[in-house]
Short mmCIF file of C-alpha atoms in Angstrom, two decimals:
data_model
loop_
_atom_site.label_atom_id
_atom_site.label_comp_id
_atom_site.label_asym_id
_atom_site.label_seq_id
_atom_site.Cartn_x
_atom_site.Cartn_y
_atom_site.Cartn_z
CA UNK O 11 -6.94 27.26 -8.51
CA UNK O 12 -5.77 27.44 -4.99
CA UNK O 13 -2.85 25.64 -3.69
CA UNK O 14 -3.64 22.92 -1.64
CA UNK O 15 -1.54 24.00 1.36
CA UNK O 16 -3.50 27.21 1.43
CA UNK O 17 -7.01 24.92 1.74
CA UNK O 18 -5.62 22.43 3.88
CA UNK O 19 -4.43 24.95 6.52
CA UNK O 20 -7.99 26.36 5.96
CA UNK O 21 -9.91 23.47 7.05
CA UNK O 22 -7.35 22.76 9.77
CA UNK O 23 -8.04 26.44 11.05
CA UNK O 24 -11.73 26.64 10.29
CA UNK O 25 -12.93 22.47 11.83
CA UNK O 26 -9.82 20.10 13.07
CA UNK O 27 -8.05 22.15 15.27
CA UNK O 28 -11.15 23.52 17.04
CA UNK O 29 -12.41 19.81 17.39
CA UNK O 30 -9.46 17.70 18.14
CA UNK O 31 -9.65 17.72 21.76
CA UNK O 32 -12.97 16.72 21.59
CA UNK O 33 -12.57 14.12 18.98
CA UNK O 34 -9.75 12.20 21.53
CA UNK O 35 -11.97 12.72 24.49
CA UNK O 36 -15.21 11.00 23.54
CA UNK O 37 -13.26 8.86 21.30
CA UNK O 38 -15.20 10.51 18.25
CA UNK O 39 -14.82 9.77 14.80
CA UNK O 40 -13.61 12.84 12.88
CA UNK O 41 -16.50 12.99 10.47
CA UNK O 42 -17.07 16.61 10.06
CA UNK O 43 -12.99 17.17 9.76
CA UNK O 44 -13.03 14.39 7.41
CA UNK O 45 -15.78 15.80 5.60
CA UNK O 46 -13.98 19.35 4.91
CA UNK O 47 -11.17 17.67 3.86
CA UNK O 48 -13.59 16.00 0.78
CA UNK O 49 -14.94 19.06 0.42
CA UNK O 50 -11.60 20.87 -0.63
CA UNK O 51 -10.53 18.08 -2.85
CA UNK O 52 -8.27 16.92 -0.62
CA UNK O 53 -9.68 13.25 0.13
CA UNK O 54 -8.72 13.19 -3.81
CA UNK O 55 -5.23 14.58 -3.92
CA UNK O 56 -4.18 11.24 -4.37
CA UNK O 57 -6.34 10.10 -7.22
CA UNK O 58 -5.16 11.22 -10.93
CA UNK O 59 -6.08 14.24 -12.66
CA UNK O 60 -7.76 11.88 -15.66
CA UNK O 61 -10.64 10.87 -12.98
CA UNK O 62 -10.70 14.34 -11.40
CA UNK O 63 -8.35 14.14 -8.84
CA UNK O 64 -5.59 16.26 -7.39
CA UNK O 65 -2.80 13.84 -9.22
CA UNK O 66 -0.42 14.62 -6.28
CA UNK O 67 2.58 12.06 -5.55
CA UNK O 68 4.05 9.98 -2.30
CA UNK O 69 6.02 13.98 -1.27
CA UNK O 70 2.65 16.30 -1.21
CA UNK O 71 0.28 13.43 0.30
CA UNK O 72 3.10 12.77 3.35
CA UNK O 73 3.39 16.80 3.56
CA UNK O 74 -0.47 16.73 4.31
CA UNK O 75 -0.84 13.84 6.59
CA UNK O 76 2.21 14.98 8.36
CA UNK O 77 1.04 18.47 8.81
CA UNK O 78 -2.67 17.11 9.78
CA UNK O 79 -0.89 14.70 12.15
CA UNK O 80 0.75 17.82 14.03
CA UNK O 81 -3.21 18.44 15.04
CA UNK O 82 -4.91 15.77 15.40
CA UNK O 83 -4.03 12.33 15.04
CA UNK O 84 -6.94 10.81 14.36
CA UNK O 85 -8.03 12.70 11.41
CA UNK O 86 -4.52 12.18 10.35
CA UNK O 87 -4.90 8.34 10.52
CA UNK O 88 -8.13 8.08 8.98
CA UNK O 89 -6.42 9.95 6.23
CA UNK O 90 -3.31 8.08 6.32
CA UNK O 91 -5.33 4.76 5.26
CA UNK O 92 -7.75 6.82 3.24
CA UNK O 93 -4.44 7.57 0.84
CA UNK O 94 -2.67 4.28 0.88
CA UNK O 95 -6.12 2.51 0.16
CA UNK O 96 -6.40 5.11 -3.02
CA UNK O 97 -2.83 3.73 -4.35
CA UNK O 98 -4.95 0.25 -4.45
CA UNK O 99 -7.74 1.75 -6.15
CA UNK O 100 -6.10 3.46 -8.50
CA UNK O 101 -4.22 0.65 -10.10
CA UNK O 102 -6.87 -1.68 -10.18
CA UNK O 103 -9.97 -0.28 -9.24
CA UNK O 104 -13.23 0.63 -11.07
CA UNK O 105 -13.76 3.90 -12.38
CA UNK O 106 -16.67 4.79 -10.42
CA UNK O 107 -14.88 4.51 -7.21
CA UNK O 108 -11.62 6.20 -8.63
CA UNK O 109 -14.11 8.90 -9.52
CA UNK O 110 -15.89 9.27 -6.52
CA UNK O 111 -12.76 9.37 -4.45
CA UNK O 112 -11.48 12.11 -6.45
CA UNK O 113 -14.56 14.10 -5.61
CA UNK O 114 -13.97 14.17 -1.96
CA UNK O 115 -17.78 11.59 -2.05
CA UNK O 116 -16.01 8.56 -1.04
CA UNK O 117 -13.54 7.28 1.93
CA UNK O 118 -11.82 4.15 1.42
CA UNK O 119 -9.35 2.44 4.18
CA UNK O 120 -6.87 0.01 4.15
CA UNK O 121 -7.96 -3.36 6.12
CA UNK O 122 -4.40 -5.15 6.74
CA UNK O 123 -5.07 -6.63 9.77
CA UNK O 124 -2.12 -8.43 12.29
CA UNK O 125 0.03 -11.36 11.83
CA UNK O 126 -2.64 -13.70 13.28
CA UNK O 127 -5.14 -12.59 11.57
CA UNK O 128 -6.43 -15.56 8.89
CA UNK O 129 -8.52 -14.69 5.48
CA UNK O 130 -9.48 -16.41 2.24
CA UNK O 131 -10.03 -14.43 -1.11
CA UNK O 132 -11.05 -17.08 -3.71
CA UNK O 133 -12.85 -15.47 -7.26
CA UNK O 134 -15.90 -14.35 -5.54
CA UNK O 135 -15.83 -14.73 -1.83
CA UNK O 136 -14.00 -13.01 0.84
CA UNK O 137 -13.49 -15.21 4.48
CA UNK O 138 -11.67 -14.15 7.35
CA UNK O 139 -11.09 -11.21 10.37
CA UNK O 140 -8.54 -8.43 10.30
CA UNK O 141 -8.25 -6.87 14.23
CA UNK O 142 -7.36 -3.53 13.62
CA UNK O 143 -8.85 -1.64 11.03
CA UNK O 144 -8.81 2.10 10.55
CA UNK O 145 -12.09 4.09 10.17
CA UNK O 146 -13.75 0.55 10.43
CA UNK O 147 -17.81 1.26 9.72
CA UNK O 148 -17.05 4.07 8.92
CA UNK O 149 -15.00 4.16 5.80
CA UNK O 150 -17.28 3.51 2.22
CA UNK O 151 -15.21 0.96 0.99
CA UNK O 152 -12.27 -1.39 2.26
CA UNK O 153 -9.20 -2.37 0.36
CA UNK O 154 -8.85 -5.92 2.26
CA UNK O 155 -5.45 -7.56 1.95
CA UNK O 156 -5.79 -11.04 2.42
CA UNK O 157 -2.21 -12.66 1.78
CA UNK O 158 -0.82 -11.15 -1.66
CA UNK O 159 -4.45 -10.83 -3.18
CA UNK O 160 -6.24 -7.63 -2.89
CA UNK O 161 -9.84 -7.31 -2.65
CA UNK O 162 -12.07 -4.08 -2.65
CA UNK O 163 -15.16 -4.34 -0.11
CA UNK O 164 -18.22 -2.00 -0.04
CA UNK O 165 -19.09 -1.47 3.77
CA UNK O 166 -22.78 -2.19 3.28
CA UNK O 167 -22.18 -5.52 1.79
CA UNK O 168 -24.00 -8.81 3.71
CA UNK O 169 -21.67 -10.57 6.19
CA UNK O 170 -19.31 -7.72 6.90
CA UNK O 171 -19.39 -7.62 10.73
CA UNK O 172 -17.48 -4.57 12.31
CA UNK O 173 -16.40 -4.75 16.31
CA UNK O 174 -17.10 -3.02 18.83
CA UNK O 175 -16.12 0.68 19.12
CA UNK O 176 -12.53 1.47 19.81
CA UNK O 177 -11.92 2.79 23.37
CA UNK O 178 -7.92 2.44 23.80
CA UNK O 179 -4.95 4.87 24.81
CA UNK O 180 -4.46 7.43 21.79
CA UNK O 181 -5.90 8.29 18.14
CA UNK O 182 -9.00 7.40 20.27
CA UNK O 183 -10.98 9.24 17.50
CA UNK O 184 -9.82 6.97 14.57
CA UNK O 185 -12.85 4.25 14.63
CA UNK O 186 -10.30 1.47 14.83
CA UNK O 187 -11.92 -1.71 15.97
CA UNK O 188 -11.86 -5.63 14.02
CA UNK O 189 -13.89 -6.18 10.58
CA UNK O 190 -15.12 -10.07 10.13
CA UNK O 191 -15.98 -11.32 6.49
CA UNK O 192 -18.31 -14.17 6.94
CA UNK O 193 -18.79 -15.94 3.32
CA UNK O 194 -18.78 -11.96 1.74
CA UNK O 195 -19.28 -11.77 -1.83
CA UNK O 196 -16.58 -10.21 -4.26
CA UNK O 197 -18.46 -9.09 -7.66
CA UNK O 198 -16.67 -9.33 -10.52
CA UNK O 199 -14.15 -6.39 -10.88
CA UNK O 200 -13.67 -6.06 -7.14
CA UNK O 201 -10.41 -8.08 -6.79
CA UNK O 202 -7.68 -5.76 -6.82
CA UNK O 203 -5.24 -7.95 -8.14
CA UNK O 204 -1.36 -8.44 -6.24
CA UNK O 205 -0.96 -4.85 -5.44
CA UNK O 206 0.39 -4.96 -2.09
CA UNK O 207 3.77 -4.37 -2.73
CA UNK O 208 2.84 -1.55 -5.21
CA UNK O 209 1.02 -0.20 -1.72
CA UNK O 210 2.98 -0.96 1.10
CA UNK O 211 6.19 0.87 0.61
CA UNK O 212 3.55 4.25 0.44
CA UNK O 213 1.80 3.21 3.22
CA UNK O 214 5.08 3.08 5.01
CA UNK O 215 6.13 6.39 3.90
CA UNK O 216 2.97 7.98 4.85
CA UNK O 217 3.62 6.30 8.47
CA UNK O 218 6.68 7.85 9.07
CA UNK O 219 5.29 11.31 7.87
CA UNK O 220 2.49 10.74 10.56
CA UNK O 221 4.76 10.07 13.14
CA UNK O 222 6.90 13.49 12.10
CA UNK O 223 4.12 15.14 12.69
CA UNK O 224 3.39 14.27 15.79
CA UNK O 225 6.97 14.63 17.12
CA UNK O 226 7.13 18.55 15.41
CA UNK O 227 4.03 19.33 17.45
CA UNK O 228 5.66 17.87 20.78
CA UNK O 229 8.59 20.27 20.19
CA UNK O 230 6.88 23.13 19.25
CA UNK O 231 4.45 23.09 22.44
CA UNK O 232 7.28 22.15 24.82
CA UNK O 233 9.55 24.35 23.36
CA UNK O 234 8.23 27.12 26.28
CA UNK O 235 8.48 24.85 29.28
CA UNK O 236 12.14 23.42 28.55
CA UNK O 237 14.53 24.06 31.12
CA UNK O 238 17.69 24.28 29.10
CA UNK O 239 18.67 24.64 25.14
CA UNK O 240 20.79 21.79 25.06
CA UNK O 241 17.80 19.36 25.96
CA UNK O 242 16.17 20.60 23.16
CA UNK O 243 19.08 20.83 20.94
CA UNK O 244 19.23 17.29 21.24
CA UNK O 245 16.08 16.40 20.11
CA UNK O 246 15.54 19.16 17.58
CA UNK O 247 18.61 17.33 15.86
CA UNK O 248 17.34 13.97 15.87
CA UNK O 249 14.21 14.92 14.12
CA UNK O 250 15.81 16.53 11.37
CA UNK O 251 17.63 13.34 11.16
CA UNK O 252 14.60 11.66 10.54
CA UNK O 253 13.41 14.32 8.22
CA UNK O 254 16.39 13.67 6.28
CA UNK O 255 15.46 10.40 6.47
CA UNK O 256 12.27 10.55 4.89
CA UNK O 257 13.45 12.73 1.86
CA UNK O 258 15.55 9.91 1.13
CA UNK O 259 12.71 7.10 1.86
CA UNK O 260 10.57 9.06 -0.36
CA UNK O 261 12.76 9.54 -3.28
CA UNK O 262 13.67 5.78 -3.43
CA UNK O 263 9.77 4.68 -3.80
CA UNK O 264 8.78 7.82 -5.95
CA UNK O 265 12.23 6.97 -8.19
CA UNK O 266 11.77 2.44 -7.85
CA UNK O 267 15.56 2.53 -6.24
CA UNK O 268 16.07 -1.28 -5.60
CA UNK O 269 16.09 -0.10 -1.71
CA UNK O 270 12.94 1.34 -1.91
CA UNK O 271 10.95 -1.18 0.32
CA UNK O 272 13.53 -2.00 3.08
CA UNK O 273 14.09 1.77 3.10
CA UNK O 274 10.31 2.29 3.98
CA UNK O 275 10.47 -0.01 6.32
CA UNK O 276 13.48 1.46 7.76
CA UNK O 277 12.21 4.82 7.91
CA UNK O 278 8.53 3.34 9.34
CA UNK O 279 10.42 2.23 12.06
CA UNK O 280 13.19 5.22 13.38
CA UNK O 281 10.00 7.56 13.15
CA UNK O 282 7.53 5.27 15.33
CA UNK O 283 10.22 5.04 17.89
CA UNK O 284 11.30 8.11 17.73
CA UNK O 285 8.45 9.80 18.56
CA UNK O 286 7.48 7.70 21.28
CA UNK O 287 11.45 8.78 22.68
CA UNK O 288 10.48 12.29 22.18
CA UNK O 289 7.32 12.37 23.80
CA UNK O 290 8.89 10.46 26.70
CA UNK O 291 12.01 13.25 27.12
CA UNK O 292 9.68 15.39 26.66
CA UNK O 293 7.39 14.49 29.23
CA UNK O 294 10.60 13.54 31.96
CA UNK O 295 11.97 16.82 30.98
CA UNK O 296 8.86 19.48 31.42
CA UNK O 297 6.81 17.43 34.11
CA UNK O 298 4.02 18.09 34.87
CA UNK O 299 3.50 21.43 32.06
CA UNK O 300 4.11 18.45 29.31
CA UNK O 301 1.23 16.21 30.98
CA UNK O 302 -1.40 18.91 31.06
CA UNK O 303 -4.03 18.27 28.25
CA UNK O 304 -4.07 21.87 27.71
CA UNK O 305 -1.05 22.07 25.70
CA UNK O 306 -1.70 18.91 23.78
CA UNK O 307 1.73 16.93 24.08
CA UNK O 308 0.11 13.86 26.43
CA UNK O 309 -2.23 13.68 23.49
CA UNK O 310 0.09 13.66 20.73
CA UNK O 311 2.74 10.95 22.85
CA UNK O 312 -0.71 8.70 23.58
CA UNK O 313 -1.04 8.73 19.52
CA UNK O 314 2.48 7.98 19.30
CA UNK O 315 2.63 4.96 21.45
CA UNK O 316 -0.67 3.64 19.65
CA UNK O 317 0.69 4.06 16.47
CA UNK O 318 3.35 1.93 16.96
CA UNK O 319 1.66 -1.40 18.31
CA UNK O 320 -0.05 -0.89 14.76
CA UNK O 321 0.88 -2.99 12.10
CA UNK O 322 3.42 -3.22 10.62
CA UNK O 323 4.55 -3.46 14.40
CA UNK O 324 8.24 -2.44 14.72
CA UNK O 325 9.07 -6.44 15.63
CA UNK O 326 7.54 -6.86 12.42
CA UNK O 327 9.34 -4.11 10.62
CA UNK O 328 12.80 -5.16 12.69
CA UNK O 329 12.45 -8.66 11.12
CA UNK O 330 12.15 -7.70 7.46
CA UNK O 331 15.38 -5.47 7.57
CA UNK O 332 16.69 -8.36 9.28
CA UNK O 333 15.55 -10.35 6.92
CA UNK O 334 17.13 -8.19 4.12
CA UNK O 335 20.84 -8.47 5.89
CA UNK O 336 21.29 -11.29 6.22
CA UNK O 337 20.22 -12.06 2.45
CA UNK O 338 16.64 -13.88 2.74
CA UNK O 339 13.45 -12.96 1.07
CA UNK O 340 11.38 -10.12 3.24
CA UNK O 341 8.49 -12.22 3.15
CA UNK O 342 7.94 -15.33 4.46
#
């Protein structure tokens, strides 16, 4: 059996490198990188082993969307949500969706939505509009979080209304746009049950892997067109910080260290903001070589800054650790 590293720099190689330009351009969804990825069992790397999945943990699934990330952020978004929706799944979820994501057949997404956003889950109906949702119409299923409950949504169901196309400043590709549930039906077996802090902490974690990604493939392009070592020093250092960082992030949710959360959150943020710092040095630093599409880092920085108006926003994620000093629940 091959490694998975060795298949996922295959498909990165053979279809998302050669197409990520493209895919940011025309704002195109992915679906042939996304695709590959099933095809080499790697849309299933998070499911277990006992349903035919890869049975990887939080480290090897951050590895891949962080390495993915470094190419093209889209795909690495789609599969970003793709993974943290499987954590859902596979705690509560039926079998034949467990099953079909661990055969690369079936991509599921994560529909969290903003602060504003308002939804009702009762038994069996599912109300209310989330405004940013990842691989929305395109995605087969949707692990809507609606308060604490958990709900899993088939994208064909009636009254599932998806938005208009997402044309905005980076991961242009990733088909994010708002999903309305008007009066949608939740068969029996569908609710997911209170899973969301059982998801969020790995959602976190693969958000900060996402955003290391992005920031290694900044340095590595602009390494060449730096004026000086020291510049580079600089920021070389701070992202090993934050590698450090999310070692440590990672072994408190994989090990349930009392921290784990708050140190998700923690991480979520320095990584958002630091690679929107980078990209900016970066850019002030090399002029106009770093704004050239050609070498990729204006696309990787435009990813950046969208990632980080996504939720968990970093005024969201600064209130929670707030919330943690000063001794009051993280939730309100």
């Amino acid at each position: 059996m091959l490694d998975h590293t060795v298949l996922l720099d295959s498909v990165i190689e053979s279809t998302i490198a050669p197409q990520a330009d493209q895919v940011d351009r025309a704002g195109r969804f992915p679906r042939s990188g996304i695709g590959a990825l099933g095809e080499v069992g790697l849309l299933g790397l998070a499911s277990a082993s006992a349903v035919g999945g890869g049975g990887a943990g939080l480290a090897e699934t951050a590895r891949v969307v962080e390495r993915v990330a470094g190419v093209c952020g889209s795909t690495a978004m789609v599969l970003l949500t793709h993974y943290a929706a499987t954590a859902a799944v596979e705690a509560h979820g039926p079998p034949a969706v467990r099953g079909a994501i661990a055969r690369g057949e079936h991509l599921a997404t994560l529909a969290l939505g903003e602060p504003g956003d308002r939804c009702t889950l009762r038994d069996t109906e599912l109300d209310g509009a989330k405004s940013w949702v990842v691989a929305a119409g395109e995605a087969d299923s949707y692990v809507w979080i609606c308060g604490t409950g958990v709900a899993l949504v088939g994208r064909d169901v009636p009254g599932l209304l998806v938005g208009a196309p997402f044309d905005g400043v980076g991961l242009r590709g990733s088909a994010a746009t708002s999903v309305t549930a008007d009066r949608v039906e939740v068969p029996a077996g569908s609710a997911l049950g209170e899973v969301l802090e059982a998801v969020l902490p790995g959602y976190l974690v693969l958000g900060t892997a996402f955003s290391l990604g992005l920031i290694e493939a900044m340095l590595a392009e602009a390494a060449g067109h730096l004026p000086g070592r020291p510049e580079l020093a600089a920021l070389r250092t701070r992202t090993d910080l934050l590698r450090v960082f999310l070692g440590d992030t990672v072994a408190a949710v994989t090990t349930g260290r009392p921290d784990a959360l708050v140190r998700a959150v923690q991480a979520r943020m320095v990584a958002a903001e630091t690679a929107t710092d980078v990209g900016d040095r970066l850019l002030r630093l090399c002029g106009f070589a770093a704004a050239r599409k050609e070498l990729s880092i204006e696309r990787h920085f435009r990813d950046a800054l969208t990632a980080r108006v996504m939720t968990p926003t970093g005024e969201m994620l600064a209130e929670i650790i707030g919330r943690d000093a000063v001794g009051q629940p993280l939730f309100r």
